[in-house]
Amino acid sequence: MKIILLSGGSGKRLWPLSNNARSKQFIRLLPSPTGGEESMVQRVVRQIGEAGLDCDVTVATSAAQRGVIEAQLGSGVDIVTEPERRDTFPAIALSTSYLSLEKRCGDDEVVVVMPCDPFTDGGYFATIAKMAEAVENGAADLVLMGICPTYASSKFGYVVPRHGEAGKAVMAVDRFTEKPTEERAAKLIEEGALWNGGVFAFRLGYIRAITSRYVQAATFDEVRSRYGELPKISFDYEVAEKAQSVAVLPFNGVWRDLGTWNALAEELQGNCIGNAVVDNPECGSQVVNQLDLPLLCIGTSNLIVAASPDGILVADKEHCEQLKNMVDKLPQAPQYEEFGWGYSRVVDVTDEAITSRIEVKYGATTDEIVDNEHDRVLTVLSGSGSIEIAGIATELSAGEVYKVGRGESYKIVATTSVQIISVSRY
Amino acid sequence: MKIILLSGGSGKRLWPLSNNARSKQFIRLLPSPTGGEESMVQRVVRQIGEAGLDCDVTVATSAAQRGVIEAQLGSGVDIVTEPERRDTFPAIALSTSYLSLEKRCGDDEVVVVMPCDPFTDGGYFATIAKMAEAVENGAADLVLMGICPTYASSKFGYVVPRHGEAGKAVMAVDRFTEKPTEERAAKLIEEGALWNGGVFAFRLGYIRAITSRYVQAATFDEVRSRYGELPKISFDYEVAEKAQSVAVLPFNGVWRDLGTWNALAEELQGNCIGNAVVDNPECGSQVVNQLDLPLLCIGTSNLIVAASPDGILVADKEHCEQLKNMVDKLPQAPQYEEFGWGYSRVVDVTDEAITSRIEVKYGATTDEIVDNEHDRVLTVLSGSGSIEIAGIATELSAGEVYKVGRGESYKIVATTSVQIISVSRY
């Protein structure tokens, strides 16, 4: 069994902690059972392991997210990056091609596709195991998870089981309904309809056949290079709604989208994360401070206060949904980026220069970095290793200063953890 | 006529914009008539000029505040620094000794002592002119300003005129009452009592005689070196309450202490100063953002949000008075310092190093800087001039990097404005 995690999104709704390089699923704020905090995607991968699912995990994502995924999930997962953003059908076609052509999985292999950011409990993963079983037993070509609705929402897609299937462990699907009115939703729920949770199970050959209608290729690299030939359409429209044989398994447990500050705040531990003090902890105000300076909240109630190198948010919890529109108007580059090899964080910006703190992890090697716009001065705060500038390698040690010219490439090999202040001048 | 401005205070009530190096009177937030913002002390000095008072200004302050006073007031004022913090009597005795012994003013010279941070209107300075006139006319040895009370406050000292003096332009003083209960205050106000505004006028010789009871010296430097012999007592107790001949002039106009965020906020222009957006400007929330990152306020009401390199405050306006207690618990050094030659601002702190942005003004020369705890790497972002490190001068230019060893002194002479990133390693 293979699991494909779909990782996308720009995450403006959780600004300033999320940005284009760090979607909401990568924000480390959820309490981890081992202490400290974990991100949504780390939580999902941990839960997959805890559920005892015997599977490999492949993450389907954009090139911009590769670094943060390597940083958070390590080498335990495969990563497939889309050459361009299209939609969920092409992303799943690409990932399944990777399993067929690169990992040499057979057509009978059971594959489960799921989003990487639902906040759920163990029952969700037990349902996934049953979905895989249903595919193995030939219950249907395509098996979906149906979330038992808790209210007549107009925001979700609905899966309607066939008449008379209600109560069965595996129900045949009659039809799909995308985002109905609330009134229509209430009627659907009466009929036994479930929310479409975006979790799909199938045999690899089933999707390979659909993919080959658009791209027939002998290697994964070829599929990838012809990615633009796959139609820009969702998996629901291209596969689920056209399928002749579809079944749904209900899941009735914790299932939340922590996509807004209001929703995320409910899962945080205590009032404060980071260097912060709230004077009246009963007041319902919550603070996440990722800056190195103290934050004080005095006499406030029901606020979300979030501070990061990208900005500072002070919002009434009931009004968080207005955030996205306001963030859309902010012109800015991400100020904090996580990579497989470490991180880079902007600490100062002037008209002339950008100053950043860079950390290269113990034993890690940075990418080859080329900057055509700036000269750079790298001052090593601590650690040791080597640095290659324009092809020439030198020893790197604490207290030393290295200059990199505009357009020259450089690369750092850290033998211990290395901290650097980088000053980039226009 | 000479004016002595008393400049003290630690300014924790306006954290994070005020700190030990920058008391509240130096925060530049008040709308200036020439556009932009001015500080409380800049406003007072501007008002003295506008009132047409023919006087020199001497600022009595601590050594820590000399830099910011030079930066804000330029060379138009004299500065007398106390060798240690004592109280208002020693501070005034030192400043008047400066006028006598250093500036060679005669005993007949009229001196007005006043705080540097009241928020007032032009009538305040017209009253000061009348006070000086009253001293010249021999109305009394000591002439005070009495602020016409607007409510029965228990926070102020009261000046009680003699029976039958009410309504006179210059009233003889019967007695002083320090911070009475509200009930007692109401009675005092019925009797015609005024608030003691801390503004005193006298002839120089009057205070010189009182000072010489403790220190008799031939030079100002000698008075300064014997500063510890002056009693640690307020001017009110040592001089005003013991004086035989005291008069008071009433002032009935704008007189506010902008010493809390709630009071200061009322004088600010608009909702936002700095890089900030408040989504509903009618909500009464006000933001001052001195950081280089965007700050968004969504759906909030009646908040003060203030951000600086020292920290971030989010406070309900009605609860600002709790700020001081909370700030007392924060262990921290000032992150932003203003000097006569420019400023220094901390942008990043790690266990190994402190990174700061330093600006040396056009044509200015820094102090001789010696740091016994850190090595320093100075990367010049822009500008030119020269730098002297351990006594050896070199040309300074943009893009160059200069290393200063631990304990070595350095000094920068800027021929244009110079911007530098300094990395100080332990």
PDB file of N, CA and C in Angstrom, chain A residues 64-131:
ATOM      1  N   ALA A  64       8.778  24.747  -4.774  1.00  0.00           N
ATOM      2  CA  ALA A  64       9.044  25.705  -3.696  1.00  0.00           C
ATOM      3  C   ALA A  64       8.931  25.068  -2.320  1.00  0.00           C
ATOM      4  N   GLN A  65       8.145  23.976  -2.215  1.00  0.00           N
ATOM      5  CA  GLN A  65       7.933  23.366  -0.899  1.00  0.00           C
ATOM      6  C   GLN A  65       8.907  22.222  -0.598  1.00  0.00           C
ATOM      7  N   ARG A  66       9.753  21.832  -1.578  1.00  0.00           N
ATOM      8  CA  ARG A  66      10.633  20.691  -1.353  1.00  0.00           C
ATOM      9  C   ARG A  66      11.502  20.892  -0.109  1.00  0.00           C
ATOM     10  N   GLY A  67      12.080  22.079   0.031  1.00  0.00           N
ATOM     11  CA  GLY A  67      12.990  22.336   1.148  1.00  0.00           C
ATOM     12  C   GLY A  67      12.334  22.135   2.502  1.00  0.00           C
ATOM     13  N   VAL A  68      11.168  22.714   2.680  1.00  0.00           N
ATOM     14  CA  VAL A  68      10.524  22.631   3.985  1.00  0.00           C
ATOM     15  C   VAL A  68      10.053  21.202   4.271  1.00  0.00           C
ATOM     16  N   ILE A  69       9.654  20.468   3.215  1.00  0.00           N
ATOM     17  CA  ILE A  69       9.239  19.076   3.422  1.00  0.00           C
ATOM     18  C   ILE A  69      10.439  18.233   3.858  1.00  0.00           C
ATOM     19  N   GLU A  70      11.577  18.430   3.198  1.00  0.00           N
ATOM     20  CA  GLU A  70      12.795  17.712   3.614  1.00  0.00           C
ATOM     21  C   GLU A  70      13.145  18.068   5.052  1.00  0.00           C
ATOM     22  N   ALA A  71      12.987  19.365   5.394  1.00  0.00           N
ATOM     23  CA  ALA A  71      13.333  19.794   6.748  1.00  0.00           C
ATOM     24  C   ALA A  71      12.418  19.161   7.784  1.00  0.00           C
ATOM     25  N   GLN A  72      11.127  19.015   7.439  1.00  0.00           N
ATOM     26  CA  GLN A  72      10.180  18.554   8.460  1.00  0.00           C
ATOM     27  C   GLN A  72       9.972  17.047   8.459  1.00  0.00           C
ATOM     28  N   LEU A  73      10.099  16.400   7.308  1.00  0.00           N
ATOM     29  CA  LEU A  73       9.800  14.971   7.254  1.00  0.00           C
ATOM     30  C   LEU A  73      11.043  14.116   7.066  1.00  0.00           C
ATOM     31  N   GLY A  74      12.186  14.752   6.798  1.00  0.00           N
ATOM     32  CA  GLY A  74      13.425  13.992   6.645  1.00  0.00           C
ATOM     33  C   GLY A  74      13.395  13.122   5.408  1.00  0.00           C
ATOM     34  N   SER A  75      14.183  12.055   5.416  1.00  0.00           N
ATOM     35  CA  SER A  75      14.322  11.229   4.217  1.00  0.00           C
ATOM     36  C   SER A  75      13.334  10.074   4.215  1.00  0.00           C
ATOM     37  N   GLY A  76      12.409  10.065   5.185  1.00  0.00           N
ATOM     38  CA  GLY A  76      11.461   8.949   5.281  1.00  0.00           C
ATOM     39  C   GLY A  76      10.357   8.967   4.242  1.00  0.00           C
ATOM     40  N   VAL A  77      10.252  10.046   3.484  1.00  0.00           N
ATOM     41  CA  VAL A  77       9.203  10.116   2.464  1.00  0.00           C
ATOM     42  C   VAL A  77       9.832  10.423   1.097  1.00  0.00           C
ATOM     43  N   ASP A  78       9.129  10.006   0.026  1.00  0.00           N
ATOM     44  CA  ASP A  78       9.532  10.423  -1.324  1.00  0.00           C
ATOM     45  C   ASP A  78       8.824  11.731  -1.641  1.00  0.00           C
ATOM     46  N   ILE A  79       9.457  12.552  -2.457  1.00  0.00           N
ATOM     47  CA  ILE A  79       8.845  13.828  -2.836  1.00  0.00           C
ATOM     48  C   ILE A  79       8.749  13.903  -4.353  1.00  0.00           C
ATOM     49  N   VAL A  80       7.563  14.181  -4.851  1.00  0.00           N
ATOM     50  CA  VAL A  80       7.368  14.392  -6.295  1.00  0.00           C
ATOM     51  C   VAL A  80       6.967  15.856  -6.474  1.00  0.00           C
ATOM     52  N   THR A  81       7.765  16.601  -7.240  1.00  0.00           N
ATOM     53  CA  THR A  81       7.422  18.018  -7.418  1.00  0.00           C
ATOM     54  C   THR A  81       6.834  18.255  -8.800  1.00  0.00           C
ATOM     55  N   GLU A  82       5.722  18.981  -8.803  1.00  0.00           N
ATOM     56  CA  GLU A  82       5.084  19.339 -10.068  1.00  0.00           C
ATOM     57  C   GLU A  82       5.914  20.426 -10.750  1.00  0.00           C
ATOM     58  N   PRO A  83       6.130  20.313 -12.068  1.00  0.00           N
ATOM     59  CA  PRO A  83       6.880  21.360 -12.778  1.00  0.00           C
ATOM     60  C   PRO A  83       6.117  22.680 -12.774  1.00  0.00           C
ATOM     61  N   GLU A  84       4.817  22.645 -12.678  1.00  0.00           N
ATOM     62  CA  GLU A  84       4.000  23.866 -12.603  1.00  0.00           C
ATOM     63  C   GLU A  84       2.744  23.502 -11.833  1.00  0.00           C
ATOM     64  N   ARG A  85       2.064  24.536 -11.289  1.00  0.00           N
ATOM     65  CA  ARG A  85       0.804  24.299 -10.575  1.00  0.00           C
ATOM     66  C   ARG A  85      -0.289  24.050 -11.602  1.00  0.00           C
ATOM     67  N   ARG A  86      -0.964  22.873 -11.494  1.00  0.00           N
ATOM     68  CA  ARG A  86      -2.121  22.665 -12.372  1.00  0.00           C
ATOM     69  C   ARG A  86      -3.351  22.390 -11.507  1.00  0.00           C
ATOM     70  N   ASP A  87      -3.648  21.124 -11.221  1.00  0.00           N
ATOM     71  CA  ASP A  87      -4.802  20.842 -10.360  1.00  0.00           C
ATOM     72  C   ASP A  87      -4.563  19.474  -9.739  1.00  0.00           C
ATOM     73  N   THR A  88      -5.576  18.938  -9.018  1.00  0.00           N
ATOM     74  CA  THR A  88      -5.314  17.673  -8.303  1.00  0.00           C
ATOM     75  C   THR A  88      -5.217  16.462  -9.229  1.00  0.00           C
ATOM     76  N   PHE A  89      -5.980  16.454 -10.360  1.00  0.00           N
ATOM     77  CA  PHE A  89      -5.831  15.291 -11.245  1.00  0.00           C
ATOM     78  C   PHE A  89      -4.404  15.177 -11.784  1.00  0.00           C
ATOM     79  N   PRO A  90      -3.840  16.227 -12.397  1.00  0.00           N
ATOM     80  CA  PRO A  90      -2.450  16.098 -12.872  1.00  0.00           C
ATOM     81  C   PRO A  90      -1.469  15.749 -11.745  1.00  0.00           C
ATOM     82  N   ALA A  91      -1.656  16.326 -10.563  1.00  0.00           N
ATOM     83  CA  ALA A  91      -0.741  16.046  -9.451  1.00  0.00           C
ATOM     84  C   ALA A  91      -0.784  14.566  -9.081  1.00  0.00           C
ATOM     85  N   ILE A  92      -2.005  14.002  -9.052  1.00  0.00           N
ATOM     86  CA  ILE A  92      -2.141  12.584  -8.687  1.00  0.00           C
ATOM     87  C   ILE A  92      -1.649  11.696  -9.834  1.00  0.00           C
ATOM     88  N   ALA A  93      -1.905  12.114 -11.078  1.00  0.00           N
ATOM     89  CA  ALA A  93      -1.398  11.352 -12.233  1.00  0.00           C
ATOM     90  C   ALA A  93       0.132  11.304 -12.204  1.00  0.00           C
ATOM     91  N   LEU A  94       0.753  12.425 -11.867  1.00  0.00           N
ATOM     92  CA  LEU A  94       2.218  12.486 -11.816  1.00  0.00           C
ATOM     93  C   LEU A  94       2.763  11.575 -10.707  1.00  0.00           C
ATOM     94  N   SER A  95       2.143  11.644  -9.538  1.00  0.00           N
ATOM     95  CA  SER A  95       2.615  10.840  -8.406  1.00  0.00           C
ATOM     96  C   SER A  95       2.418   9.347  -8.650  1.00  0.00           C
ATOM     97  N   THR A  96       1.290   8.993  -9.256  1.00  0.00           N
ATOM     98  CA  THR A  96       1.071   7.576  -9.535  1.00  0.00           C
ATOM     99  C   THR A  96       2.027   7.100 -10.632  1.00  0.00           C
ATOM    100  N   SER A  97       2.343   7.963 -11.586  1.00  0.00           N
ATOM    101  CA  SER A  97       3.353   7.609 -12.604  1.00  0.00           C
ATOM    102  C   SER A  97       4.699   7.364 -11.938  1.00  0.00           C
ATOM    103  N   TYR A  98       5.001   8.172 -10.931  1.00  0.00           N
ATOM    104  CA  TYR A  98       6.243   7.987 -10.174  1.00  0.00           C
ATOM    105  C   TYR A  98       6.262   6.592  -9.536  1.00  0.00           C
ATOM    106  N   LEU A  99       5.110   6.191  -8.966  1.00  0.00           N
ATOM    107  CA  LEU A  99       5.044   4.871  -8.329  1.00  0.00           C
ATOM    108  C   LEU A  99       5.200   3.758  -9.364  1.00  0.00           C
ATOM    109  N   SER A 100       4.549   3.910 -10.524  1.00  0.00           N
ATOM    110  CA  SER A 100       4.631   2.884 -11.585  1.00  0.00           C
ATOM    111  C   SER A 100       6.018   2.828 -12.193  1.00  0.00           C
ATOM    112  N   LEU A 101       6.477   3.990 -12.646  1.00  0.00           N
ATOM    113  CA  LEU A 101       7.648   4.008 -13.534  1.00  0.00           C
ATOM    114  C   LEU A 101       8.960   4.143 -12.780  1.00  0.00           C
ATOM    115  N   GLU A 102       8.949   4.814 -11.652  1.00  0.00           N
ATOM    116  CA  GLU A 102      10.197   5.043 -10.915  1.00  0.00           C
ATOM    117  C   GLU A 102      10.342   4.012  -9.800  1.00  0.00           C
ATOM    118  N   LYS A 103       9.252   3.769  -9.060  1.00  0.00           N
ATOM    119  CA  LYS A 103       9.310   2.828  -7.940  1.00  0.00           C
ATOM    120  C   LYS A 103       8.930   1.412  -8.372  1.00  0.00           C
ATOM    121  N   ARG A 104       8.543   1.266  -9.636  1.00  0.00           N
ATOM    122  CA  ARG A 104       8.241  -0.049 -10.211  1.00  0.00           C
ATOM    123  C   ARG A 104       7.146  -0.804  -9.467  1.00  0.00           C
ATOM    124  N   CYS A 105       6.133  -0.094  -8.993  1.00  0.00           N
ATOM    125  CA  CYS A 105       4.986  -0.745  -8.351  1.00  0.00           C
ATOM    126  C   CYS A 105       4.100  -1.342  -9.443  1.00  0.00           C
ATOM    127  N   GLY A 106       3.471  -2.471  -9.114  1.00  0.00           N
ATOM    128  CA  GLY A 106       2.605  -3.136 -10.085  1.00  0.00           C
ATOM    129  C   GLY A 106       1.239  -2.496 -10.135  1.00  0.00           C
ATOM    130  N   ASP A 107       0.465  -2.842 -11.173  1.00  0.00           N
ATOM    131  CA  ASP A 107      -0.877  -2.287 -11.347  1.00  0.00           C
ATOM    132  C   ASP A 107      -1.822  -2.659 -10.207  1.00  0.00           C
ATOM    133  N   ASP A 108      -1.520  -3.747  -9.494  1.00  0.00           N
ATOM    134  CA  ASP A 108      -2.404  -4.187  -8.411  1.00  0.00           C
ATOM    135  C   ASP A 108      -2.179  -3.435  -7.101  1.00  0.00           C
ATOM    136  N   GLU A 109      -1.088  -2.691  -7.030  1.00  0.00           N
ATOM    137  CA  GLU A 109      -0.756  -1.968  -5.795  1.00  0.00           C
ATOM    138  C   GLU A 109      -1.925  -1.042  -5.389  1.00  0.00           C
ATOM    139  N   VAL A 110      -2.289  -1.094  -4.099  1.00  0.00           N
ATOM    140  CA  VAL A 110      -3.355  -0.195  -3.630  1.00  0.00           C
ATOM    141  C   VAL A 110      -2.743   1.151  -3.225  1.00  0.00           C
ATOM    142  N   VAL A 111      -3.358   2.210  -3.742  1.00  0.00           N
ATOM    143  CA  VAL A 111      -2.865   3.567  -3.479  1.00  0.00           C
ATOM    144  C   VAL A 111      -3.960   4.368  -2.772  1.00  0.00           C
ATOM    145  N   VAL A 112      -3.572   5.101  -1.733  1.00  0.00           N
ATOM    146  CA  VAL A 112      -4.516   6.024  -1.073  1.00  0.00           C
ATOM    147  C   VAL A 112      -3.983   7.445  -1.241  1.00  0.00           C
ATOM    148  N   VAL A 113      -4.834   8.320  -1.766  1.00  0.00           N
ATOM    149  CA  VAL A 113      -4.480   9.735  -1.916  1.00  0.00           C
ATOM    150  C   VAL A 113      -5.219  10.512  -0.827  1.00  0.00           C
ATOM    151  N   MET A 114      -4.492  11.394  -0.152  1.00  0.00           N
ATOM    152  CA  MET A 114      -5.156  12.187   0.906  1.00  0.00           C
ATOM    153  C   MET A 114      -4.517  13.565   1.052  1.00  0.00           C
ATOM    154  N   PRO A 115      -5.272  14.524   1.580  1.00  0.00           N
ATOM    155  CA  PRO A 115      -4.666  15.838   1.849  1.00  0.00           C
ATOM    156  C   PRO A 115      -3.684  15.725   3.021  1.00  0.00           C
ATOM    157  N   CYS A 116      -2.751  16.665   3.106  1.00  0.00           N
ATOM    158  CA  CYS A 116      -1.711  16.550   4.133  1.00  0.00           C
ATOM    159  C   CYS A 116      -2.032  17.360   5.380  1.00  0.00           C
ATOM    160  N   ASP A 117      -3.210  17.983   5.438  1.00  0.00           N
ATOM    161  CA  ASP A 117      -3.442  18.906   6.550  1.00  0.00           C
ATOM    162  C   ASP A 117      -4.725  18.741   7.334  1.00  0.00           C
ATOM    163  N   PRO A 118      -5.465  17.605   7.229  1.00  0.00           N
ATOM    164  CA  PRO A 118      -6.650  17.537   8.081  1.00  0.00           C
ATOM    165  C   PRO A 118      -6.232  17.259   9.528  1.00  0.00           C
ATOM    166  N   PHE A 119      -6.951  17.859  10.454  1.00  0.00           N
ATOM    167  CA  PHE A 119      -6.696  17.606  11.869  1.00  0.00           C
ATOM    168  C   PHE A 119      -7.708  16.543  12.296  1.00  0.00           C
ATOM    169  N   THR A 120      -7.219  15.327  12.512  1.00  0.00           N
ATOM    170  CA  THR A 120      -8.124  14.189  12.741  1.00  0.00           C
ATOM    171  C   THR A 120      -7.628  13.348  13.909  1.00  0.00           C
ATOM    172  N   ASP A 121      -8.393  12.283  14.202  1.00  0.00           N
ATOM    173  CA  ASP A 121      -7.955  11.348  15.235  1.00  0.00           C
ATOM    174  C   ASP A 121      -7.601  10.008  14.595  1.00  0.00           C
ATOM    175  N   GLY A 122      -7.239   9.025  15.424  1.00  0.00           N
ATOM    176  CA  GLY A 122      -6.785   7.722  14.922  1.00  0.00           C
ATOM    177  C   GLY A 122      -7.821   7.011  14.064  1.00  0.00           C
ATOM    178  N   GLY A 123      -9.119   7.261  14.330  1.00  0.00           N
ATOM    179  CA  GLY A 123     -10.178   6.588  13.577  1.00  0.00           C
ATOM    180  C   GLY A 123     -10.110   6.889  12.087  1.00  0.00           C
ATOM    181  N   TYR A 124      -9.596   8.054  11.755  1.00  0.00           N
ATOM    182  CA  TYR A 124      -9.441   8.463  10.352  1.00  0.00           C
ATOM    183  C   TYR A 124      -8.512   7.491   9.627  1.00  0.00           C
ATOM    184  N   PHE A 125      -7.441   7.107  10.296  1.00  0.00           N
ATOM    185  CA  PHE A 125      -6.465   6.211   9.664  1.00  0.00           C
ATOM    186  C   PHE A 125      -6.945   4.772   9.672  1.00  0.00           C
ATOM    187  N   ALA A 126      -7.770   4.404  10.679  1.00  0.00           N
ATOM    188  CA  ALA A 126      -8.401   3.079  10.675  1.00  0.00           C
ATOM    189  C   ALA A 126      -9.356   2.983   9.482  1.00  0.00           C
ATOM    190  N   THR A 127     -10.055   4.085   9.180  1.00  0.00           N
ATOM    191  CA  THR A 127     -10.959   4.105   8.019  1.00  0.00           C
ATOM    192  C   THR A 127     -10.148   3.958   6.721  1.00  0.00           C
ATOM    193  N   ILE A 128      -8.985   4.589   6.663  1.00  0.00           N
ATOM    194  CA  ILE A 128      -8.128   4.452   5.478  1.00  0.00           C
ATOM    195  C   ILE A 128      -7.726   2.990   5.288  1.00  0.00           C
ATOM    196  N   ALA A 129      -7.414   2.300   6.379  1.00  0.00           N
ATOM    197  CA  ALA A 129      -7.052   0.879   6.273  1.00  0.00           C
ATOM    198  C   ALA A 129      -8.228   0.079   5.699  1.00  0.00           C
ATOM    199  N   LYS A 130      -9.432   0.422   6.142  1.00  0.00           N
ATOM    200  CA  LYS A 130     -10.625  -0.287   5.635  1.00  0.00           C
ATOM    201  C   LYS A 130     -10.880   0.040   4.158  1.00  0.00           C
ATOM    202  N   MET A 131     -10.581   1.280   3.766  1.00  0.00           N
ATOM    203  CA  MET A 131     -10.751   1.674   2.361  1.00  0.00           C
ATOM    204  C   MET A 131      -9.811   0.848   1.476  1.00  0.00           C
TER     205      MET A 131
END
